[in-house]
XYZ file of C-alpha atoms in Angstrom:
583
model
C 108.749 69.649 83.888
C 107.233 67.695 86.764
C 105.326 68.484 89.912
C 107.753 68.460 92.828
C 105.250 66.757 95.132
C 105.292 63.622 92.964
C 109.030 63.048 92.676
C 109.211 60.790 95.733
C 106.219 58.736 94.565
C 107.179 58.214 90.922
C 109.969 55.781 89.929
C 112.846 57.346 88.031
C 112.165 55.108 85.019
C 108.753 56.694 84.632
C 109.848 60.320 84.727
C 109.876 60.820 80.919
C 106.109 60.295 80.991
C 105.149 63.950 81.530
C 101.787 65.035 82.928
C 100.587 68.196 81.238
C 98.612 70.872 83.027
C 97.245 74.222 81.943
C 96.246 77.486 83.553
C 93.608 79.846 82.246
C 93.119 83.504 83.117
C 90.247 85.985 82.856
C 89.814 89.727 82.368
C 90.371 93.073 84.125
C 92.524 94.269 87.026
C 90.611 91.843 89.236
C 91.761 88.962 87.019
C 95.293 90.350 86.751
C 95.694 90.176 90.535
C 93.888 86.829 90.727
C 96.294 85.344 88.190
C 99.328 86.830 89.958
C 98.269 85.378 93.323
C 97.451 81.966 91.855
C 100.767 81.744 89.985
C 102.572 82.661 93.181
C 100.805 79.773 94.919
C 101.498 77.441 91.988
C 105.206 78.191 92.229
C 105.306 77.657 95.997
C 103.423 74.342 95.831
C 105.320 72.902 92.851
C 102.260 72.834 90.581
C 103.831 75.344 88.203
C 106.624 72.868 87.487
C 104.042 70.421 86.105
C 102.488 72.992 83.803
C 102.960 72.902 80.036
C 100.953 75.976 78.908
C 99.449 79.138 80.367
C 96.645 80.582 78.259
C 95.553 84.110 79.143
C 92.849 86.560 78.219
C 92.443 90.313 78.780
C 93.885 91.488 82.135
C 95.593 88.155 82.749
C 97.763 88.922 79.720
C 99.205 91.836 81.708
C 100.250 89.416 84.457
C 101.996 87.177 81.934
C 103.571 90.218 80.260
C 105.054 91.296 83.590
C 106.270 87.774 84.367
C 107.742 86.821 80.970
C 109.207 90.192 79.996
C 111.762 90.026 82.791
C 110.950 93.613 83.734
C 111.386 92.738 87.413
C 114.911 91.464 86.804
C 113.801 87.866 87.290
C 111.140 85.434 86.067
C 109.596 84.722 89.445
C 105.793 84.947 89.934
C 106.463 86.293 93.426
C 108.535 89.169 92.032
C 105.901 89.847 89.350
C 103.151 90.020 91.984
C 105.172 92.451 94.099
C 105.848 94.626 91.043
C 102.156 94.728 90.105
C 101.114 95.664 93.650
C 103.407 98.654 93.549
C 102.530 99.813 90.044
C 98.720 99.572 89.961
C 98.436 102.363 92.523
C 99.011 105.025 89.856
C 95.991 106.254 87.853
C 96.320 106.271 84.060
C 96.406 110.064 83.945
C 98.767 110.589 86.870
C 101.398 113.265 86.195
C 104.161 110.728 86.869
C 102.887 108.619 83.951
C 103.106 111.622 81.625
C 106.607 112.391 82.913
C 107.658 108.909 81.829
C 106.305 109.607 78.334
C 108.206 112.864 77.828
C 111.492 112.366 79.686
C 114.503 110.168 79.018
C 115.114 107.266 79.047
C 111.526 106.004 79.398
C 110.066 108.168 76.605
C 111.893 106.316 73.824
C 111.227 102.977 75.494
C 107.460 103.563 75.703
C 106.742 105.641 72.593
C 108.696 103.602 70.053
C 105.744 101.261 69.584
C 103.374 104.130 68.814
C 105.823 105.756 66.417
C 106.559 102.548 64.492
C 102.855 101.811 64.155
C 102.124 105.353 62.953
C 104.810 105.378 60.245
C 104.062 101.843 59.017
C 102.279 101.281 55.732
C 98.587 102.103 56.275
C 99.568 102.999 59.826
C 97.285 104.879 62.201
C 97.008 105.607 65.909
C 93.934 105.588 68.061
C 92.511 105.031 71.520
C 93.581 101.416 72.014
C 97.209 102.178 71.121
C 97.310 105.021 73.631
C 95.587 102.830 76.202
C 98.193 100.086 75.757
C 101.020 102.610 76.069
C 99.591 103.984 79.327
C 99.225 100.428 80.648
C 102.842 99.722 79.701
C 104.055 102.831 81.514
C 102.481 101.497 84.675
C 103.281 97.792 84.396
C 106.180 97.154 82.029
C 108.729 99.722 83.192
C 111.212 98.420 85.754
C 111.388 100.239 89.073
C 115.155 100.322 88.617
C 115.643 102.241 85.366
C 119.123 100.780 84.980
C 117.317 97.560 83.988
C 115.413 99.312 81.166
C 115.765 97.220 78.006
C 113.709 97.291 74.764
C 113.525 93.478 74.783
C 111.073 93.786 77.689
C 108.531 94.931 75.099
C 109.311 92.242 72.519
C 106.931 89.271 72.447
C 109.490 87.086 70.655
C 111.943 87.636 73.525
C 109.444 86.279 76.050
C 110.819 82.890 75.034
C 113.863 83.254 77.331
C 112.325 81.588 80.439
C 110.602 79.014 78.199
C 113.757 77.949 76.370
C 115.442 76.933 79.617
C 112.221 75.442 81.094
C 111.870 77.950 83.902
C 108.282 78.719 82.904
C 105.564 77.089 80.752
C 104.682 78.309 77.266
C 102.523 81.476 77.478
C 99.635 81.920 75.029
C 98.038 85.359 74.712
C 94.669 85.595 72.958
C 92.600 88.046 70.907
C 89.640 87.692 68.557
C 88.510 89.031 65.211
C 84.964 88.989 63.859
C 84.668 88.005 60.230
C 81.895 90.104 58.666
C 80.096 88.188 55.918
C 79.230 89.725 52.565
C 75.564 89.027 53.306
C 75.753 91.199 56.424
C 77.486 93.991 54.516
C 74.828 93.930 51.790
C 71.988 93.949 54.324
C 73.531 96.893 56.196
C 73.838 98.848 52.962
C 70.230 98.118 52.034
C 69.025 99.034 55.519
C 70.863 102.357 55.491
C 69.211 103.466 52.245
C 65.730 102.074 52.979
C 62.957 104.679 53.203
C 60.010 102.609 54.432
C 60.023 102.281 58.235
C 58.717 98.701 58.244
C 61.331 97.703 55.672
C 64.036 99.299 57.786
C 62.966 97.279 60.841
C 62.796 94.097 58.780
C 66.302 94.659 57.424
C 67.523 95.507 60.919
C 66.363 92.107 62.149
C 68.062 90.458 59.178
C 71.313 92.289 59.977
C 71.038 91.151 63.603
C 70.517 87.550 62.500
C 73.550 87.735 60.203
C 75.580 89.220 63.046
C 74.565 86.379 65.375
C 75.710 83.839 62.794
C 79.053 85.512 62.115
C 82.268 83.870 63.276
C 84.710 84.996 65.913
C 88.194 83.830 65.002
C 90.564 83.217 67.910
C 94.167 84.353 67.386
C 96.997 83.021 69.532
C 100.213 84.894 70.362
C 103.183 83.003 71.786
C 106.880 83.954 71.866
C 107.389 81.623 68.885
C 104.431 82.129 66.564
C 101.224 84.069 65.991
C 98.263 82.682 64.128
C 94.764 81.266 64.019
C 94.017 77.552 64.288
C 90.679 77.888 62.472
C 92.592 79.240 59.465
C 95.576 76.919 59.871
C 97.941 79.865 59.305
C 100.907 80.974 61.434
C 103.840 83.381 61.238
C 106.929 83.823 63.461
C 106.286 86.213 66.338
C 109.165 88.445 65.291
C 107.414 89.056 61.948
C 104.145 90.319 63.458
C 103.481 93.705 61.872
C 104.973 92.931 58.465
C 102.916 92.904 55.284
C 102.423 89.437 53.791
C 101.127 88.381 50.404
C 100.692 84.781 49.288
C 102.603 83.616 52.326
C 105.688 85.768 51.796
C 106.844 88.806 53.749
C 106.981 91.964 51.646
C 108.918 94.179 54.051
C 111.364 94.142 56.942
C 110.122 96.099 59.936
C 110.492 95.565 63.698
C 107.836 93.425 65.369
C 104.850 95.148 66.948
C 105.708 96.418 70.420
C 104.076 94.815 73.435
C 102.799 98.300 74.316
C 100.408 97.936 71.367
C 99.607 94.279 72.089
C 98.832 95.078 75.738
C 96.082 97.392 74.529
C 94.696 94.823 72.069
C 94.565 91.987 74.603
C 92.533 94.026 77.094
C 90.521 96.382 74.881
C 87.386 95.610 76.867
C 86.020 99.122 76.326
C 85.436 98.137 72.681
C 82.811 95.696 73.900
C 79.069 96.175 73.516
C 76.724 97.938 75.919
C 75.447 94.496 76.917
C 78.933 93.590 78.201
C 79.174 96.906 80.055
C 75.791 96.254 81.675
C 76.884 92.821 82.927
C 79.924 94.373 84.612
C 78.026 97.155 86.412
C 75.200 94.888 87.574
C 76.772 94.439 91.052
C 76.606 98.219 91.516
C 73.084 98.506 90.119
C 71.863 95.830 92.515
C 72.427 98.274 95.371
C 69.716 100.545 93.974
C 66.128 100.330 95.240
C 64.425 97.197 93.924
C 61.910 99.171 91.874
C 64.663 101.114 90.091
C 66.821 98.037 89.554
C 63.916 96.022 88.126
C 62.997 98.909 85.823
C 66.549 99.098 84.433
C 66.719 95.306 84.073
C 63.443 95.220 82.153
C 64.675 97.883 79.736
C 67.923 96.013 79.092
C 66.146 92.677 78.637
C 63.689 94.198 76.184
C 66.473 95.749 74.127
C 69.099 93.043 74.598
C 69.627 92.433 70.869
C 70.157 96.155 70.261
C 72.491 96.589 73.215
C 74.611 93.661 72.029
C 75.546 95.473 68.826
C 75.897 98.974 70.308
C 79.477 99.935 71.202
C 80.511 103.027 73.224
C 83.694 102.922 71.144
C 82.326 102.415 67.594
C 83.485 99.154 66.044
C 84.837 100.893 62.966
C 87.062 103.034 65.176
C 87.940 100.056 67.321
C 88.999 98.068 64.307
C 90.993 100.991 63.072
C 92.774 101.032 66.404
C 93.524 97.329 66.357
C 94.418 96.807 62.728
C 97.459 94.692 61.912
C 98.581 93.483 58.464
C 96.629 90.451 57.293
C 99.220 87.685 57.055
C 96.838 85.352 55.183
C 96.242 87.839 52.376
C 96.353 86.197 48.951
C 96.220 82.649 50.314
C 92.982 81.678 48.566
C 92.703 77.910 48.450
C 95.530 77.370 50.932
C 93.748 77.882 54.256
C 92.128 75.207 56.362
C 88.848 73.816 55.091
C 85.915 75.698 56.587
C 87.754 79.045 56.847
C 85.441 82.068 56.567
C 84.858 83.233 53.023
C 86.852 86.294 51.992
C 89.261 86.264 54.963
C 92.195 86.269 52.495
C 91.143 89.525 50.820
C 91.517 92.452 53.287
C 94.897 94.106 53.675
C 94.424 94.190 57.438
C 92.645 92.300 60.191
C 91.052 93.870 63.261
C 91.662 92.350 66.696
C 90.083 93.002 70.079
C 89.796 91.655 73.617
C 88.772 87.974 73.441
C 86.670 88.525 76.560
C 84.064 90.109 74.300
C 83.318 86.591 73.016
C 84.129 84.417 76.030
C 85.734 85.043 79.412
C 87.996 81.984 79.588
C 90.385 81.102 76.719
C 90.017 77.360 76.345
C 90.294 77.411 72.525
C 94.135 77.218 72.464
C 94.108 74.339 74.944
C 91.633 71.782 73.654
C 93.401 71.503 70.312
C 96.681 70.621 72.066
C 95.428 67.274 73.393
C 96.001 68.311 76.994
C 95.424 66.087 80.025
C 94.192 68.640 82.520
C 92.936 72.227 82.439
C 93.050 74.453 85.513
C 90.606 77.306 84.953
C 91.178 80.407 87.065
C 87.954 82.399 86.934
C 87.622 85.962 88.202
C 84.309 86.638 86.463
C 81.622 88.750 88.067
C 78.781 86.721 86.581
C 77.559 83.216 85.792
C 79.885 81.087 83.671
C 77.316 78.641 82.330
C 78.187 79.900 78.870
C 81.846 78.902 79.345
C 80.904 75.280 80.029
C 78.335 75.301 77.230
C 80.739 76.697 74.630
C 83.561 74.406 75.759
C 81.448 71.291 75.338
C 80.136 72.483 71.964
C 83.692 73.099 70.756
C 84.824 69.684 72.030
C 81.984 67.971 70.175
C 82.733 69.894 66.998
C 86.388 68.838 67.190
C 85.513 65.213 67.937
C 86.862 65.256 71.516
C 84.741 62.514 73.082
C 86.627 62.726 76.368
C 85.187 66.098 77.420
C 83.118 65.806 80.672
C 79.678 65.821 79.069
C 77.012 67.918 80.725
C 79.401 69.693 83.133
C 77.711 72.851 84.358
C 78.745 75.938 86.251
C 78.304 75.258 90.014
C 75.121 77.102 90.996
C 75.993 77.051 94.708
C 78.567 79.772 93.993
C 75.702 82.058 93.029
C 73.102 80.941 95.575
C 75.578 81.407 98.414
C 76.011 85.005 97.343
C 79.625 84.885 96.211
C 78.476 85.987 92.782
C 76.029 88.847 92.970
C 72.399 87.744 93.082
C 71.728 90.174 90.262
C 73.961 88.254 87.869
C 72.467 86.169 85.121
C 72.161 82.411 85.075
C 71.531 80.256 82.044
C 69.066 77.363 82.542
C 70.544 73.870 83.042
C 69.262 72.737 79.656
C 71.525 75.212 77.847
C 74.504 72.882 77.696
C 72.551 69.990 76.286
C 70.758 72.176 73.773
C 73.935 73.765 72.477
C 75.806 70.466 72.394
C 73.098 68.965 70.198
C 73.221 71.977 67.888
C 76.991 72.172 67.708
C 77.404 70.260 64.454
C 77.633 73.540 62.569
C 78.862 77.017 63.439
C 75.557 78.589 62.483
C 73.609 76.306 64.776
C 76.002 77.030 67.605
C 75.703 80.796 67.265
C 71.924 80.634 66.937
C 71.645 78.494 70.053
C 73.771 80.947 71.997
C 71.323 83.695 71.223
C 68.440 81.401 72.181
C 70.112 80.667 75.509
C 70.570 84.346 76.198
C 66.866 85.003 75.688
C 66.097 82.417 78.379
C 68.088 84.144 81.143
C 66.326 84.393 84.486
C 67.082 85.981 87.811
C 68.273 83.332 90.292
C 66.421 82.466 93.450
C 68.274 84.273 96.232
C 66.127 82.720 98.970
C 67.883 79.355 98.754
C 68.932 77.772 102.027
C 72.529 78.580 102.932
C 74.433 75.297 103.080
C 77.775 76.894 103.889
C 80.477 78.352 101.672
C 81.072 76.589 98.361
C 84.428 74.867 97.777
C 87.194 76.809 96.084
C 87.861 73.980 93.609
C 85.572 71.882 91.404
C 86.800 68.887 89.406
C 85.398 66.968 86.437
C 87.038 64.199 84.396
C 85.503 63.136 81.108
C 85.331 59.623 79.725
C 84.514 58.049 76.380
C 83.358 54.874 78.115
C 79.619 54.502 78.576
C 79.976 52.516 81.804
C 81.231 55.635 83.558
C 77.873 57.312 83.073
C 77.505 61.086 83.064
C 80.384 63.428 83.857
C 78.124 66.367 84.717
C 78.508 66.139 88.507
C 81.729 67.457 90.070
C 83.885 64.718 91.563
C 83.692 64.470 95.350
C 85.454 61.113 95.909
C 89.108 61.366 94.919
C 90.160 57.752 94.467
C 93.281 57.580 92.291
C 92.460 54.207 90.747
C 88.894 55.196 89.860
C 90.034 58.500 88.386
C 92.836 56.864 86.410
C 90.303 54.538 84.753
C 88.756 57.544 82.989
C 90.326 58.487 79.668
C 89.014 62.051 79.399
C 90.207 65.585 80.009
C 90.442 66.731 83.610
C 88.852 70.111 84.377
C 89.827 71.894 87.587
C 87.643 74.994 87.963
C 88.816 77.552 90.542
C 86.609 80.646 90.939
C 87.901 83.448 93.125
C 85.748 83.454 96.260
C 85.743 85.805 99.266
C 86.929 84.277 102.543
C 86.733 86.534 105.586
C 88.448 83.977 107.806
C 91.547 83.632 105.635
C 91.746 87.132 104.124
C 89.305 89.514 105.835
C 88.160 92.793 104.351
C 88.140 91.927 100.647
C 85.298 90.911 98.335
C 86.659 90.416 94.788
C 83.252 91.134 93.270
C 83.347 94.671 94.633
C 86.296 95.334 92.293
C 84.981 96.200 88.846
C 86.730 95.344 85.594
C 86.666 99.081 84.905
C 88.540 100.060 88.063
C 91.675 101.867 86.866
C 93.786 101.919 90.034
C 94.029 99.955 93.276
C 95.738 100.648 96.568
C 98.664 98.408 97.459
C 96.638 97.022 100.369
C 93.648 96.245 98.141
C 95.688 94.527 95.420
C 97.714 92.706 98.061
C 94.605 91.303 99.719
C 93.204 90.223 96.360
C 96.435 88.389 95.529
C 96.535 86.814 99.004
C 92.944 85.640 98.560
C 93.759 84.119 95.163
C 96.817 82.409 96.660
C 94.783 81.009 99.552
C 92.029 79.734 97.258
C 94.580 78.042 95.006
C 96.451 76.421 97.891
C 93.119 75.141 99.240
C 92.600 73.294 95.972
C 96.117 71.855 95.698
C 95.255 68.514 97.395
C 92.611 67.878 94.717
C 94.985 68.969 91.959
C 97.661 66.558 93.211
C 95.261 63.623 93.140
C 94.092 64.500 89.632
C 97.643 64.828 88.323
C 98.666 61.578 89.997
C 95.717 59.868 88.297
C 96.733 61.374 84.956
C 100.283 60.114 85.466
C 99.051 56.616 86.334
C 96.920 56.601 83.204
C 99.818 57.592 80.970
C 102.222 55.184 82.684
C 99.854 52.268 82.097
C 99.330 53.288 78.477
C 103.100 53.414 77.992
C 103.641 49.994 79.589
C 100.845 48.496 77.500
C 102.433 49.929 74.336
C 105.820 48.480 75.352
C 104.238 45.084 76.019
C 102.489 45.078 72.631
C 105.755 46.028 70.952
C 107.557 43.088 72.648
C 104.806 40.675 71.591
C 105.054 41.968 68.030
C 108.836 41.487 67.995
C 108.401 37.960 69.382
C 105.805 37.021 66.740
C 107.707 38.699 63.923
C 111.435 38.524 64.729
C 113.792 40.521 62.472
């Protein structure tokens, strides 16, 4: 696919040289609406036609589920946005939702996923499965019941608009934490310890082991499901089957999207620390003395809060268990895979937002040209930039924009609550230096978190921050640092850089364009929205995206120029080689 705005500028002979572009989503209903509005703008401006992948996390997965399932009768982002506006008005426990679960024809459509999971080998049902089913009743049932079709809940059938190039490849994400044997042994010893000092000592050791444990990112596309860190993949239609030594041992239907919808956005399985970050905007309205008191308590007990879960992890894992498709593959997984990952009969998955709010993992490994990051976070995203650079260094991607940091003016202008955390500027450099090993990376993350400070809210207001920030990396030393966002968009200068382009688009309030809506007043935990509220949020996301389109066009044009020149140089070298060595 190509961006429509370039077709008049690019010679026909150059059209096979595709420019890739990627979208990224974030979590919660706020992110679901932000993604819907941005995709609507991308379609209207032609940017969507130049997109190769859409990677989503948490609530943004619901937007992609609505779009790719065909539940609206079409595969249009505009139709998906309209459908979501109408359906998010109903609370989870509304009587109309329960009617759909007990009356034909929607009861069979919605409950089949629960039933198949319950009767499967080692099957069980729990909170996340029910949560996903309730979400599906609201979002993935067509308004016209004559369009009801089980394929709407089949991930492998989401390939329909991809096969004929109507939409880019969607990538849904979830994570699984690999618990080391050391951590298990320490927990056992701690639980049976009698001496209080020994118990505290073992508790610290367990915490250290937890900090060093790995989060494995799993990708779900209409074609395959797997984990790049393990180097293992299965067809999407086989998800839910038992595997041993790489072979399927049973024939059962694939896991319903009603179950997957719960897994992708199981944010309530997160730690108390994650809950606290989300409710900070509300707490900031309390008297300063009370707010500071609560903040001090949380800061003092941050390590404890980070491993305390309102929904116990054991129960959460029980809710999210799927058959382990790498079972019995000892010695066949990618080098560096966590020890013992081939042994359990099941793996436990949860919302990837518990580890990081923006799913860049599936994108960097695909050698992409440009990443468009749609961010609907309620807090600082320094950690996103830090982790992204660390991952790029670990994978040998020299073209990442080194030292790129989250734009602080977003926070100091008040668009992100002044109560939100900010990681010091040195965090990126520190983590990048320590990123040679996984252990060093995890340890540095914890160190960064201990350095969090409250931002200075007395900064001089220099006007609203831009809706779009751009960085382009380079492996050439003469280009200097890539840490400062680009403010001069010269195509030739940009095309001379050989690195990845990052287009960062936070959702920002704009009273002039869309009055009466502040996206940061909408919590991740808000379970219903009025049609007016969701409509304004989508309109705001659409406006912010359209405002950044001129920058996106320049970046994509520069990427195209870069690839065109590389292609012509390769053709020239091939001609010289044929001339020097004729057949």
